[in-house]
Amino acid sequence: MIDYLISYPDKLLTPLLQHLELLVITLVVSLAVAAVLTIASMYSKTLARVLTYLFSIIYSIPSLALFVLLIPLTGLGTTTALIVLVTYNQYLLLRNFLAGLEGVDPAIIEAATGMGMSTMQILVKIRLPLAKKVLFTGIRLSAVSTIGIITIAALINAGGIGTLLFDGLRTMNTVKILWGAILAGGLAIIADALLKLVEKRLERTGADAPDNREKTFD
């Protein structure tokens, strides 16, 4: 395996960079779409139930089957992969976002409403800060899930670490199989660890804020 790394570093680096690129694009688009859907769902409980049910059905469909269904419409490659990845992520993100935002103590929401705050003001100033942990849990799950599905997307020419893994399976090359598994697994672990680190830093920032205000008043 070390010999393969030294002799063909590009055959490991190129799929890894492709994987990372698709991961970042997917997460950015997924978060943007989920944010819009979540805000809309906060105004309509019926819409929230319909979207959650719809995405739960889609999420139950195997990713490879969904790729195959879309190929006649969007063809092989990254476009089909992105559509499927973003759609799958909506179930994880929307479910966690709604659970976190709606899990805020009703008494706090009632008090904010009594002060004259609008639904959007309550969402931004009350619900979001109090639901940070649940929101980040959804993002972490989405990131790890995306890394795994991108690996499968190599079967439709979307690139990524899966090309190395499936090429190894096709040629019975154990070295390629092991490197593919290590890169995919390692990327998932690192992504989860980095997001946990960001989550902890945000929690510390939130915890330090009251102390800073008290010092200012003193």
PDB file of C-alpha atoms in Angstrom:
ATOM      1  CA  MET A   1       0.000   0.000   0.000  1.00  0.00           C
ATOM      2  CA  ILE A   2       2.875   2.369   0.757  1.00  0.00           C
ATOM      3  CA  ASP A   3       4.456   1.502  -2.598  1.00  0.00           C
ATOM      4  CA  TYR A   4       1.181   2.348  -4.353  1.00  0.00           C
ATOM      5  CA  LEU A   5       1.000   5.678  -2.528  1.00  0.00           C
ATOM      6  CA  ILE A   6       4.562   6.567  -3.536  1.00  0.00           C
ATOM      7  CA  SER A   7       4.214   5.371  -7.132  1.00  0.00           C
ATOM      8  CA  TYR A   8       0.714   6.712  -7.901  1.00  0.00           C
ATOM      9  CA  PRO A   9      -0.084   9.598  -5.507  1.00  0.00           C
ATOM     10  CA  ASP A  10      -2.326  11.245  -8.132  1.00  0.00           C
ATOM     11  CA  LYS A  11      -4.568   8.167  -8.248  1.00  0.00           C
ATOM     12  CA  LEU A  12      -5.348   8.744  -4.560  1.00  0.00           C
ATOM     13  CA  LEU A  13      -5.295  12.536  -4.445  1.00  0.00           C
ATOM     14  CA  THR A  14      -7.517  13.139  -7.492  1.00  0.00           C
ATOM     15  CA  PRO A  15     -10.462  11.001  -6.271  1.00  0.00           C
ATOM     16  CA  LEU A  16     -10.119  12.503  -2.790  1.00  0.00           C
ATOM     17  CA  LEU A  17     -10.289  16.064  -4.126  1.00  0.00           C
ATOM     18  CA  GLN A  18     -13.265  15.156  -6.322  1.00  0.00           C
ATOM     19  CA  HIS A  19     -14.980  13.689  -3.268  1.00  0.00           C
ATOM     20  CA  LEU A  20     -14.305  16.812  -1.206  1.00  0.00           C
ATOM     21  CA  GLU A  21     -15.519  19.123  -3.970  1.00  0.00           C
ATOM     22  CA  LEU A  22     -18.793  17.243  -4.354  1.00  0.00           C
ATOM     23  CA  LEU A  23     -19.193  17.110  -0.559  1.00  0.00           C
ATOM     24  CA  VAL A  24     -18.760  20.867  -0.114  1.00  0.00           C
ATOM     25  CA  ILE A  25     -21.082  21.768  -3.005  1.00  0.00           C
ATOM     26  CA  THR A  26     -23.721  19.328  -1.754  1.00  0.00           C
ATOM     27  CA  LEU A  27     -23.635  20.636   1.820  1.00  0.00           C
ATOM     28  CA  VAL A  28     -23.805  24.293   0.744  1.00  0.00           C
ATOM     29  CA  VAL A  29     -26.769  23.700  -1.570  1.00  0.00           C
ATOM     30  CA  SER A  30     -28.462  21.367   0.932  1.00  0.00           C
ATOM     31  CA  LEU A  31     -28.198  23.892   3.767  1.00  0.00           C
ATOM     32  CA  ALA A  32     -29.552  26.690   1.580  1.00  0.00           C
ATOM     33  CA  VAL A  33     -32.542  24.610   0.457  1.00  0.00           C
ATOM     34  CA  ALA A  34     -33.173  23.269   3.975  1.00  0.00           C
ATOM     35  CA  ALA A  35     -33.079  26.798   5.412  1.00  0.00           C
ATOM     36  CA  VAL A  36     -35.776  27.975   2.977  1.00  0.00           C
ATOM     37  CA  LEU A  37     -37.939  24.896   3.581  1.00  0.00           C
ATOM     38  CA  THR A  38     -37.535  25.201   7.358  1.00  0.00           C
ATOM     39  CA  ILE A  39     -38.573  28.862   7.386  1.00  0.00           C
ATOM     40  CA  ALA A  40     -41.607  28.041   5.223  1.00  0.00           C
ATOM     41  CA  SER A  41     -42.474  25.130   7.522  1.00  0.00           C
ATOM     42  CA  MET A  42     -42.354  27.390  10.585  1.00  0.00           C
ATOM     43  CA  TYR A  43     -45.268  29.350   9.106  1.00  0.00           C
ATOM     44  CA  SER A  44     -47.297  26.268   8.145  1.00  0.00           C
ATOM     45  CA  LYS A  45     -47.572  23.097  10.226  1.00  0.00           C
ATOM     46  CA  THR A  46     -49.328  21.359   7.332  1.00  0.00           C
ATOM     47  CA  LEU A  47     -46.419  22.099   5.005  1.00  0.00           C
ATOM     48  CA  ALA A  48     -43.989  20.837   7.650  1.00  0.00           C
ATOM     49  CA  ARG A  49     -45.830  17.508   7.897  1.00  0.00           C
ATOM     50  CA  VAL A  50     -46.108  17.144   4.112  1.00  0.00           C
ATOM     51  CA  LEU A  51     -42.402  17.876   3.509  1.00  0.00           C
ATOM     52  CA  THR A  52     -41.232  15.595   6.307  1.00  0.00           C
ATOM     53  CA  TYR A  53     -43.412  12.752   5.023  1.00  0.00           C
ATOM     54  CA  LEU A  54     -42.352  13.307   1.400  1.00  0.00           C
ATOM     55  CA  PHE A  55     -38.621  13.375   2.160  1.00  0.00           C
ATOM     56  CA  SER A  56     -38.923  10.362   4.474  1.00  0.00           C
ATOM     57  CA  ILE A  57     -40.366   8.366   1.553  1.00  0.00           C
ATOM     58  CA  ILE A  58     -37.575   9.518  -0.777  1.00  0.00           C
ATOM     59  CA  TYR A  59     -34.948   8.738   1.872  1.00  0.00           C
ATOM     60  CA  SER A  60     -36.246   5.159   2.095  1.00  0.00           C
ATOM     61  CA  ILE A  61     -35.399   4.607  -1.599  1.00  0.00           C
ATOM     62  CA  PRO A  62     -31.898   3.099  -2.063  1.00  0.00           C
ATOM     63  CA  SER A  63     -29.507   5.712  -3.444  1.00  0.00           C
ATOM     64  CA  LEU A  64     -28.467   3.544  -6.398  1.00  0.00           C
ATOM     65  CA  ALA A  65     -32.111   3.073  -7.403  1.00  0.00           C
ATOM     66  CA  LEU A  66     -32.691   6.825  -7.252  1.00  0.00           C
ATOM     67  CA  PHE A  67     -29.596   7.406  -9.396  1.00  0.00           C
ATOM     68  CA  VAL A  68     -30.954   4.984 -11.988  1.00  0.00           C
ATOM     69  CA  LEU A  69     -34.389   6.665 -11.989  1.00  0.00           C
ATOM     70  CA  LEU A  70     -32.840  10.082 -12.674  1.00  0.00           C
ATOM     71  CA  ILE A  71     -30.310   9.043 -15.335  1.00  0.00           C
ATOM     72  CA  PRO A  72     -32.870   9.220 -18.225  1.00  0.00           C
ATOM     73  CA  LEU A  73     -33.679  12.802 -17.182  1.00  0.00           C
ATOM     74  CA  THR A  74     -30.331  14.257 -16.079  1.00  0.00           C
ATOM     75  CA  GLY A  75     -27.811  11.774 -17.490  1.00  0.00           C
ATOM     76  CA  LEU A  76     -24.665  10.344 -15.959  1.00  0.00           C
ATOM     77  CA  GLY A  77     -22.308  12.468 -13.870  1.00  0.00           C
ATOM     78  CA  THR A  78     -22.280  15.014 -11.095  1.00  0.00           C
ATOM     79  CA  THR A  79     -25.625  16.664 -11.907  1.00  0.00           C
ATOM     80  CA  THR A  80     -27.583  13.519 -11.112  1.00  0.00           C
ATOM     81  CA  ALA A  81     -25.410  12.885  -8.067  1.00  0.00           C
ATOM     82  CA  LEU A  82     -26.010  16.400  -6.708  1.00  0.00           C
ATOM     83  CA  ILE A  83     -29.789  16.163  -7.155  1.00  0.00           C
ATOM     84  CA  VAL A  84     -29.927  12.872  -5.267  1.00  0.00           C
ATOM     85  CA  LEU A  85     -27.522  14.002  -2.530  1.00  0.00           C
ATOM     86  CA  VAL A  86     -29.326  17.281  -1.895  1.00  0.00           C
ATOM     87  CA  THR A  87     -32.697  15.532  -1.866  1.00  0.00           C
ATOM     88  CA  TYR A  88     -31.517  12.902   0.628  1.00  0.00           C
ATOM     89  CA  ASN A  89     -30.046  15.587   2.863  1.00  0.00           C
ATOM     90  CA  GLN A  90     -33.361  17.394   3.128  1.00  0.00           C
ATOM     91  CA  TYR A  91     -34.797  14.580   5.219  1.00  0.00           C
ATOM     92  CA  LEU A  92     -31.918  14.675   7.720  1.00  0.00           C
ATOM     93  CA  LEU A  93     -31.633  18.463   7.818  1.00  0.00           C
ATOM     94  CA  LEU A  94     -35.311  19.406   7.775  1.00  0.00           C
ATOM     95  CA  ARG A  95     -36.242  16.827  10.405  1.00  0.00           C
ATOM     96  CA  ASN A  96     -33.488  17.958  12.787  1.00  0.00           C
ATOM     97  CA  PHE A  97     -33.974  21.662  12.092  1.00  0.00           C
ATOM     98  CA  LEU A  98     -37.703  21.465  12.814  1.00  0.00           C
ATOM     99  CA  ALA A  99     -37.165  19.292  15.889  1.00  0.00           C
ATOM    100  CA  GLY A 100     -34.630  21.746  17.284  1.00  0.00           C
ATOM    101  CA  LEU A 101     -36.588  24.909  16.521  1.00  0.00           C
ATOM    102  CA  GLU A 102     -39.920  23.515  17.729  1.00  0.00           C
ATOM    103  CA  GLY A 103     -38.279  22.045  20.835  1.00  0.00           C
ATOM    104  CA  VAL A 104     -37.682  25.487  22.337  1.00  0.00           C
ATOM    105  CA  ASP A 105     -39.629  26.049  25.577  1.00  0.00           C
ATOM    106  CA  PRO A 106     -43.118  27.353  24.621  1.00  0.00           C
ATOM    107  CA  ALA A 107     -43.015  29.735  27.597  1.00  0.00           C
ATOM    108  CA  ILE A 108     -40.021  31.526  26.065  1.00  0.00           C
ATOM    109  CA  ILE A 109     -41.797  31.808  22.706  1.00  0.00           C
ATOM    110  CA  GLU A 110     -44.941  33.088  24.417  1.00  0.00           C
ATOM    111  CA  ALA A 111     -42.945  35.718  26.280  1.00  0.00           C
ATOM    112  CA  ALA A 112     -41.220  36.839  23.071  1.00  0.00           C
ATOM    113  CA  THR A 113     -44.582  37.058  21.295  1.00  0.00           C
ATOM    114  CA  GLY A 114     -45.954  39.117  24.155  1.00  0.00           C
ATOM    115  CA  MET A 115     -43.076  41.547  23.696  1.00  0.00           C
ATOM    116  CA  GLY A 116     -44.239  42.113  20.115  1.00  0.00           C
ATOM    117  CA  MET A 117     -41.598  40.064  18.283  1.00  0.00           C
ATOM    118  CA  SER A 118     -42.555  38.719  14.858  1.00  0.00           C
ATOM    119  CA  THR A 119     -42.265  35.068  13.829  1.00  0.00           C
ATOM    120  CA  MET A 120     -39.034  35.812  11.935  1.00  0.00           C
ATOM    121  CA  GLN A 121     -37.557  37.744  14.874  1.00  0.00           C
ATOM    122  CA  ILE A 122     -38.392  34.883  17.225  1.00  0.00           C
ATOM    123  CA  LEU A 123     -36.801  32.428  14.785  1.00  0.00           C
ATOM    124  CA  VAL A 124     -33.553  34.390  14.435  1.00  0.00           C
ATOM    125  CA  LYS A 125     -33.135  35.760  17.958  1.00  0.00           C
ATOM    126  CA  ILE A 126     -34.729  33.035  20.100  1.00  0.00           C
ATOM    127  CA  ARG A 127     -35.158  29.688  18.379  1.00  0.00           C
ATOM    128  CA  LEU A 128     -31.859  29.495  16.440  1.00  0.00           C
ATOM    129  CA  PRO A 129     -29.522  30.256  19.392  1.00  0.00           C
ATOM    130  CA  LEU A 130     -31.357  27.811  21.669  1.00  0.00           C
ATOM    131  CA  ALA A 131     -31.492  25.034  19.041  1.00  0.00           C
ATOM    132  CA  LYS A 132     -27.827  25.152  17.946  1.00  0.00           C
ATOM    133  CA  LYS A 133     -26.956  21.689  19.251  1.00  0.00           C
ATOM    134  CA  VAL A 134     -29.800  19.913  17.440  1.00  0.00           C
ATOM    135  CA  LEU A 135     -29.124  21.904  14.260  1.00  0.00           C
ATOM    136  CA  PHE A 136     -25.479  20.857  14.239  1.00  0.00           C
ATOM    137  CA  THR A 137     -26.454  17.246  14.880  1.00  0.00           C
ATOM    138  CA  GLY A 138     -28.435  17.363  11.641  1.00  0.00           C
ATOM    139  CA  ILE A 139     -25.516  18.904   9.766  1.00  0.00           C
ATOM    140  CA  ARG A 140     -23.098  16.252  11.080  1.00  0.00           C
ATOM    141  CA  LEU A 141     -25.441  13.432  10.081  1.00  0.00           C
ATOM    142  CA  SER A 142     -25.885  15.008   6.682  1.00  0.00           C
ATOM    143  CA  ALA A 143     -22.125  15.338   6.117  1.00  0.00           C
ATOM    144  CA  VAL A 144     -21.346  11.729   7.062  1.00  0.00           C
ATOM    145  CA  SER A 145     -24.280  10.401   5.015  1.00  0.00           C
ATOM    146  CA  THR A 146     -23.208  12.471   2.012  1.00  0.00           C
ATOM    147  CA  ILE A 147     -19.658  11.100   2.117  1.00  0.00           C
ATOM    148  CA  GLY A 148     -21.022   7.556   1.941  1.00  0.00           C
ATOM    149  CA  ILE A 149     -23.487   8.216  -0.872  1.00  0.00           C
ATOM    150  CA  ILE A 150     -20.866  10.069  -2.954  1.00  0.00           C
ATOM    151  CA  THR A 151     -18.848   6.841  -2.872  1.00  0.00           C
ATOM    152  CA  ILE A 152     -21.775   5.028  -4.505  1.00  0.00           C
ATOM    153  CA  ALA A 153     -22.206   7.894  -6.998  1.00  0.00           C
ATOM    154  CA  ALA A 154     -18.931   6.806  -8.628  1.00  0.00           C
ATOM    155  CA  LEU A 155     -21.018   4.138 -10.377  1.00  0.00           C
ATOM    156  CA  ILE A 156     -22.679   6.884 -12.449  1.00  0.00           C
ATOM    157  CA  ASN A 157     -19.389   8.634 -13.326  1.00  0.00           C
ATOM    158  CA  ALA A 158     -19.651  11.287 -10.612  1.00  0.00           C
ATOM    159  CA  GLY A 159     -16.030  10.723  -9.565  1.00  0.00           C
ATOM    160  CA  GLY A 160     -14.749  10.569  -6.019  1.00  0.00           C
ATOM    161  CA  ILE A 161     -13.206   7.897  -3.850  1.00  0.00           C
ATOM    162  CA  GLY A 162     -15.716   5.363  -5.135  1.00  0.00           C
ATOM    163  CA  THR A 163     -13.880   5.222  -8.471  1.00  0.00           C
ATOM    164  CA  LEU A 164     -10.839   3.851  -6.675  1.00  0.00           C
ATOM    165  CA  LEU A 165     -12.877   1.441  -4.595  1.00  0.00           C
ATOM    166  CA  PHE A 166     -14.991   0.043  -7.440  1.00  0.00           C
ATOM    167  CA  ASP A 167     -12.008  -0.166  -9.781  1.00  0.00           C
ATOM    168  CA  GLY A 168     -10.312  -2.263  -7.121  1.00  0.00           C
ATOM    169  CA  LEU A 169     -13.354  -4.519  -6.846  1.00  0.00           C
ATOM    170  CA  ARG A 170     -13.577  -4.884 -10.626  1.00  0.00           C
ATOM    171  CA  THR A 171      -9.903  -5.844 -10.999  1.00  0.00           C
ATOM    172  CA  MET A 172      -9.683  -7.664  -7.643  1.00  0.00           C
ATOM    173  CA  ASN A 173      -6.935  -5.252  -6.596  1.00  0.00           C
ATOM    174  CA  THR A 174      -6.787  -5.431  -2.795  1.00  0.00           C
ATOM    175  CA  VAL A 175      -4.560  -2.363  -2.504  1.00  0.00           C
ATOM    176  CA  LYS A 176      -7.089  -0.143  -4.294  1.00  0.00           C
ATOM    177  CA  ILE A 177      -9.947  -1.583  -2.243  1.00  0.00           C
ATOM    178  CA  LEU A 178      -8.126  -0.909   1.016  1.00  0.00           C
ATOM    179  CA  TRP A 179      -7.090   2.613   0.018  1.00  0.00           C
ATOM    180  CA  GLY A 180     -10.657   3.392  -1.071  1.00  0.00           C
ATOM    181  CA  ALA A 181     -12.068   2.140   2.222  1.00  0.00           C
ATOM    182  CA  ILE A 182      -9.448   4.018   4.259  1.00  0.00           C
ATOM    183  CA  LEU A 183      -9.981   7.302   2.422  1.00  0.00           C
ATOM    184  CA  ALA A 184     -13.787   7.118   2.596  1.00  0.00           C
ATOM    185  CA  GLY A 185     -13.840   6.063   6.247  1.00  0.00           C
ATOM    186  CA  GLY A 186     -11.136   8.532   7.233  1.00  0.00           C
ATOM    187  CA  LEU A 187     -12.900  11.417   5.494  1.00  0.00           C
ATOM    188  CA  ALA A 188     -16.147  10.643   7.327  1.00  0.00           C
ATOM    189  CA  ILE A 189     -14.374  10.510  10.701  1.00  0.00           C
ATOM    190  CA  ILE A 190     -12.456  13.751  10.085  1.00  0.00           C
ATOM    191  CA  ALA A 191     -15.565  15.600   8.854  1.00  0.00           C
ATOM    192  CA  ASP A 192     -17.548  14.508  11.915  1.00  0.00           C
ATOM    193  CA  ALA A 193     -14.708  15.504  14.255  1.00  0.00           C
ATOM    194  CA  LEU A 194     -14.323  18.946  12.648  1.00  0.00           C
ATOM    195  CA  LEU A 195     -18.049  19.649  12.893  1.00  0.00           C
ATOM    196  CA  LYS A 196     -18.016  18.557  16.542  1.00  0.00           C
ATOM    197  CA  LEU A 197     -15.171  20.982  17.165  1.00  0.00           C
ATOM    198  CA  VAL A 198     -17.102  23.839  15.536  1.00  0.00           C
ATOM    199  CA  GLU A 199     -20.172  22.926  17.588  1.00  0.00           C
ATOM    200  CA  LYS A 200     -18.207  23.009  20.857  1.00  0.00           C
ATOM    201  CA  ARG A 201     -16.653  26.371  20.001  1.00  0.00           C
ATOM    202  CA  LEU A 202     -20.070  27.849  19.277  1.00  0.00           C
ATOM    203  CA  GLU A 203     -21.353  26.503  22.592  1.00  0.00           C
ATOM    204  CA  ARG A 204     -18.419  28.117  24.417  1.00  0.00           C
ATOM    205  CA  THR A 205     -19.055  31.404  22.626  1.00  0.00           C
ATOM    206  CA  GLY A 206     -22.686  31.291  23.656  1.00  0.00           C
ATOM    207  CA  ALA A 207     -21.763  30.435  27.246  1.00  0.00           C
ATOM    208  CA  ASP A 208     -19.200  33.260  27.446  1.00  0.00           C
ATOM    209  CA  ALA A 209     -21.547  35.919  26.096  1.00  0.00           C
ATOM    210  CA  PRO A 210     -23.495  36.510  29.350  1.00  0.00           C
ATOM    211  CA  ASP A 211     -20.239  36.825  31.315  1.00  0.00           C
ATOM    212  CA  ASN A 212     -18.984  39.472  28.889  1.00  0.00           C
ATOM    213  CA  ARG A 213     -22.186  41.469  29.259  1.00  0.00           C
ATOM    214  CA  GLU A 214     -21.976  41.292  33.053  1.00  0.00           C
ATOM    215  CA  LYS A 215     -18.408  42.583  32.991  1.00  0.00           C
ATOM    216  CA  THR A 216     -19.489  45.473  30.760  1.00  0.00           C
ATOM    217  CA  PHE A 217     -22.307  46.458  33.136  1.00  0.00           C
ATOM    218  CA  ASP A 218     -19.928  46.257  36.122  1.00  0.00           C
TER     219      ASP A 218
END
